[in-house]
Amino acid sequence: MKKLFAITTKTIVATGLGAALFMLLFMYVKVPSGIPETSFQVAYGLGGFFAALFGPIAGGLIAFIGHALNDSIQYGSPWWSWIIASFVACFLMGISYKFLRADEGEFSGKDALLFNLIQIGANVIAWILVAPVLDIVIYKEPVNLVFAQGATAALLNSIATGVVGTLLLFAYAKARPKKGSLSTEE
């Protein structure tokens, strides 16, 4: 049985690799949305993929570290409200780890639906609740702007995760041998 919050060597390695990839995607693979400082970010698809394979700890840390490094490198200082929201989004996406078996070569249409219901809920909580509230509390940002940004981010990140994360999970499961499918020849 999978332990939702277990930290293993595999989790630590996945976190390091995932954070580096998340940062690179966050920096270089994005499409502006028309709303200030809000883009379509492919990185969340990768974050959701890693969260589904390695759990909420890895998912949350990948997004937190990757987003914080991106902000520090590109802008000179981190924007903590959105970094925390990135953590929350990918942490909550990691709940799907408990229910999915892509690592065992199993990922069906029902699994894709479950993954997407969880990731959409995670994105709504992170971007429509956490990010705007923290923007107002920490940075005294205008209420109308932060909720418009949050709603846009929730929609775009849900689409990115739904497409990229789901495709990665299907491809990963297909490349893995199904549990019990290997047998010895006599």
Short mmCIF file of C-alpha atoms in Angstrom, two decimals:
data_model
loop_
_atom_site.label_atom_id
_atom_site.label_comp_id
_atom_site.label_asym_id
_atom_site.label_seq_id
_atom_site.Cartn_x
_atom_site.Cartn_y
_atom_site.Cartn_z
CA MET A 1 0.00 0.00 0.00
CA LYS A 2 1.35 3.43 -0.95
CA LYS A 3 2.08 5.81 1.89
CA LEU A 4 0.97 9.29 0.89
CA PHE A 5 3.60 11.23 2.83
CA ALA A 6 6.56 8.82 2.74
CA ILE A 7 9.94 10.37 2.00
CA THR A 8 12.29 7.94 0.32
CA THR A 9 15.51 8.25 -1.64
CA LYS A 10 13.38 8.00 -4.78
CA THR A 11 11.28 10.96 -3.57
CA ILE A 12 14.37 13.07 -2.92
CA VAL A 13 15.93 12.30 -6.32
CA ALA A 14 12.60 12.96 -8.09
CA THR A 15 12.30 16.27 -6.23
CA GLY A 16 15.73 17.45 -7.36
CA LEU A 17 15.24 16.42 -10.96
CA GLY A 18 11.66 17.66 -11.06
CA ALA A 19 12.54 21.07 -9.55
CA ALA A 20 15.27 21.62 -12.16
CA LEU A 21 12.94 20.65 -15.03
CA PHE A 22 10.07 22.71 -13.55
CA MET A 23 12.33 25.77 -13.32
CA LEU A 24 13.51 25.42 -16.93
CA LEU A 25 9.98 24.95 -18.26
CA PHE A 26 8.74 27.81 -16.10
CA MET A 27 11.42 30.10 -17.55
CA TYR A 28 11.32 29.15 -21.20
CA VAL A 29 8.05 27.39 -22.10
CA LYS A 30 5.20 29.79 -21.39
CA VAL A 31 2.61 31.74 -23.35
CA PRO A 32 1.42 35.15 -22.07
CA SER A 33 -2.31 35.26 -21.29
CA GLY A 34 -3.11 38.94 -21.74
CA ILE A 35 -3.58 39.32 -17.98
CA PRO A 36 -0.51 40.98 -16.38
CA GLU A 37 2.09 38.54 -14.97
CA THR A 38 -0.05 35.50 -15.84
CA SER A 39 0.97 32.91 -18.45
CA PHE A 40 0.08 29.47 -19.74
CA GLN A 41 2.77 27.43 -17.94
CA VAL A 42 3.63 23.94 -19.20
CA ALA A 43 5.61 23.45 -15.98
CA TYR A 44 2.42 22.65 -14.05
CA GLY A 45 1.80 19.64 -16.31
CA LEU A 46 5.24 18.33 -15.34
CA GLY A 47 4.56 19.16 -11.67
CA GLY A 48 1.29 17.24 -11.77
CA PHE A 49 3.00 14.29 -13.47
CA PHE A 50 5.72 14.10 -10.79
CA ALA A 51 3.14 14.61 -8.01
CA ALA A 52 1.06 11.69 -9.35
CA LEU A 53 4.15 9.44 -9.49
CA PHE A 54 5.94 10.43 -6.27
CA GLY A 55 3.29 11.97 -4.00
CA PRO A 56 2.40 15.32 -2.49
CA ILE A 57 5.76 16.01 -0.78
CA ALA A 58 7.68 15.68 -4.06
CA GLY A 59 4.99 17.54 -6.03
CA GLY A 60 4.86 20.46 -3.62
CA LEU A 61 8.62 20.78 -3.26
CA ILE A 62 9.19 20.54 -7.02
CA ALA A 63 6.84 23.47 -7.64
CA PHE A 64 8.09 25.48 -4.65
CA ILE A 65 11.79 25.11 -5.46
CA GLY A 66 11.36 25.45 -9.23
CA HIS A 67 9.15 28.55 -8.96
CA ALA A 68 11.38 30.18 -6.29
CA LEU A 69 14.53 29.61 -8.38
CA ASN A 70 12.80 30.98 -11.48
CA ASP A 71 11.70 34.16 -9.70
CA SER A 72 15.11 34.66 -8.10
CA ILE A 73 16.98 34.21 -11.37
CA GLN A 74 14.59 36.07 -13.70
CA TYR A 75 13.35 38.86 -11.45
CA GLY A 76 15.94 39.12 -8.68
CA SER A 77 13.54 38.26 -5.88
CA PRO A 78 10.85 35.64 -5.28
CA TRP A 79 7.14 36.49 -5.35
CA TRP A 80 6.20 34.41 -2.30
CA SER A 81 2.42 34.44 -2.63
CA TRP A 82 2.55 32.68 -6.00
CA ILE A 83 5.41 30.40 -4.96
CA ILE A 84 3.31 29.22 -2.02
CA ALA A 85 0.32 28.78 -4.35
CA SER A 86 2.51 26.68 -6.70
CA PHE A 87 3.45 24.51 -3.71
CA VAL A 88 -0.21 24.13 -2.71
CA ALA A 89 -1.31 23.25 -6.26
CA CYS A 90 1.27 20.51 -6.83
CA PHE A 91 1.07 19.26 -3.23
CA LEU A 92 -2.68 18.76 -3.61
CA MET A 93 -2.19 17.15 -7.04
CA GLY A 94 -0.03 14.62 -5.21
CA ILE A 95 -3.12 13.23 -3.52
CA SER A 96 -3.69 11.37 -6.80
CA TYR A 97 -0.54 9.33 -6.01
CA LYS A 98 -2.55 7.26 -3.52
CA PHE A 99 -5.07 6.19 -6.18
CA LEU A 100 -3.03 5.88 -9.39
CA ARG A 101 -0.77 3.05 -10.51
CA ALA A 102 1.02 4.52 -13.53
CA ASP A 103 4.29 3.33 -11.99
CA GLU A 104 2.92 -0.23 -12.27
CA GLY A 105 1.95 0.19 -15.94
CA GLU A 106 -1.70 0.95 -15.19
CA PHE A 107 -3.33 4.23 -16.28
CA SER A 108 -6.85 4.02 -17.71
CA GLY A 109 -9.43 6.56 -18.80
CA LYS A 110 -10.94 6.40 -15.30
CA ASP A 111 -7.49 7.13 -13.84
CA ALA A 112 -7.14 10.12 -16.17
CA LEU A 113 -10.54 11.40 -15.05
CA LEU A 114 -9.62 11.02 -11.38
CA PHE A 115 -6.24 12.71 -11.90
CA ASN A 116 -7.92 15.61 -13.69
CA LEU A 117 -10.64 16.08 -11.08
CA ILE A 118 -7.96 16.25 -8.39
CA GLN A 119 -5.68 18.60 -10.35
CA ILE A 120 -8.54 20.96 -11.26
CA GLY A 121 -9.58 21.12 -7.60
CA ALA A 122 -5.97 21.74 -6.60
CA ASN A 123 -5.58 24.53 -9.15
CA VAL A 124 -8.83 26.20 -8.07
CA ILE A 125 -7.78 26.16 -4.39
CA ALA A 126 -4.24 27.38 -5.13
CA TRP A 127 -5.00 30.10 -7.67
CA ILE A 128 -8.48 31.36 -6.78
CA LEU A 129 -8.02 31.22 -3.01
CA VAL A 130 -4.38 31.02 -1.86
CA ALA A 131 -2.57 33.25 -4.40
CA PRO A 132 -5.00 36.20 -4.36
CA VAL A 133 -5.42 36.22 -0.59
CA LEU A 134 -1.64 36.12 -0.06
CA ASP A 135 -1.14 38.83 -2.71
CA ILE A 136 -3.53 41.07 -0.77
CA VAL A 137 -2.10 40.24 2.67
CA ILE A 138 1.63 40.24 1.80
CA TYR A 139 1.91 42.73 -1.06
CA LYS A 140 -1.23 44.89 -0.67
CA GLU A 141 -2.12 44.21 -4.33
CA PRO A 142 -5.45 45.47 -5.78
CA VAL A 143 -8.27 43.00 -5.14
CA ASN A 144 -9.73 43.06 -8.68
CA LEU A 145 -6.35 42.44 -10.30
CA VAL A 146 -5.30 39.52 -8.09
CA PHE A 147 -8.59 37.67 -8.45
CA ALA A 148 -8.50 38.15 -12.25
CA GLN A 149 -4.93 36.82 -12.26
CA GLY A 150 -5.90 33.93 -9.98
CA ALA A 151 -8.90 32.88 -12.08
CA THR A 152 -6.78 33.04 -15.24
CA ALA A 153 -3.98 31.04 -13.63
CA ALA A 154 -6.44 28.41 -12.36
CA LEU A 155 -7.89 27.95 -15.84
CA LEU A 156 -4.57 27.94 -17.72
CA ASN A 157 -2.76 25.72 -15.19
CA SER A 158 -5.67 23.26 -15.19
CA ILE A 159 -5.49 23.05 -18.98
CA ALA A 160 -1.68 22.67 -18.94
CA THR A 161 -1.83 19.96 -16.30
CA GLY A 162 -4.79 18.26 -17.95
CA VAL A 163 -3.04 18.01 -21.30
CA VAL A 164 0.66 17.66 -20.44
CA GLY A 165 0.29 15.78 -17.14
CA THR A 166 -2.27 13.32 -18.50
CA LEU A 167 -0.26 12.62 -21.67
CA LEU A 168 2.91 12.07 -19.63
CA LEU A 169 1.07 9.67 -17.31
CA PHE A 170 -0.35 7.67 -20.22
CA ALA A 171 3.08 7.49 -21.90
CA TYR A 172 4.85 6.59 -18.65
CA ALA A 173 2.36 3.83 -17.79
CA LYS A 174 2.58 2.40 -21.31
CA ALA A 175 6.39 2.22 -21.03
CA ARG A 176 6.25 0.39 -17.69
CA PRO A 177 5.71 -3.37 -17.44
CA LYS A 178 2.40 -4.24 -15.79
CA LYS A 179 2.77 -5.69 -12.32
CA GLY A 180 2.93 -9.49 -12.55
CA SER A 181 3.35 -9.49 -16.34
CA LEU A 182 6.89 -10.80 -16.28
CA SER A 183 7.31 -14.53 -16.07
CA THR A 184 10.24 -16.91 -16.29
CA GLU A 185 10.70 -19.32 -19.15
CA GLU A 186 11.08 -22.97 -18.31
#
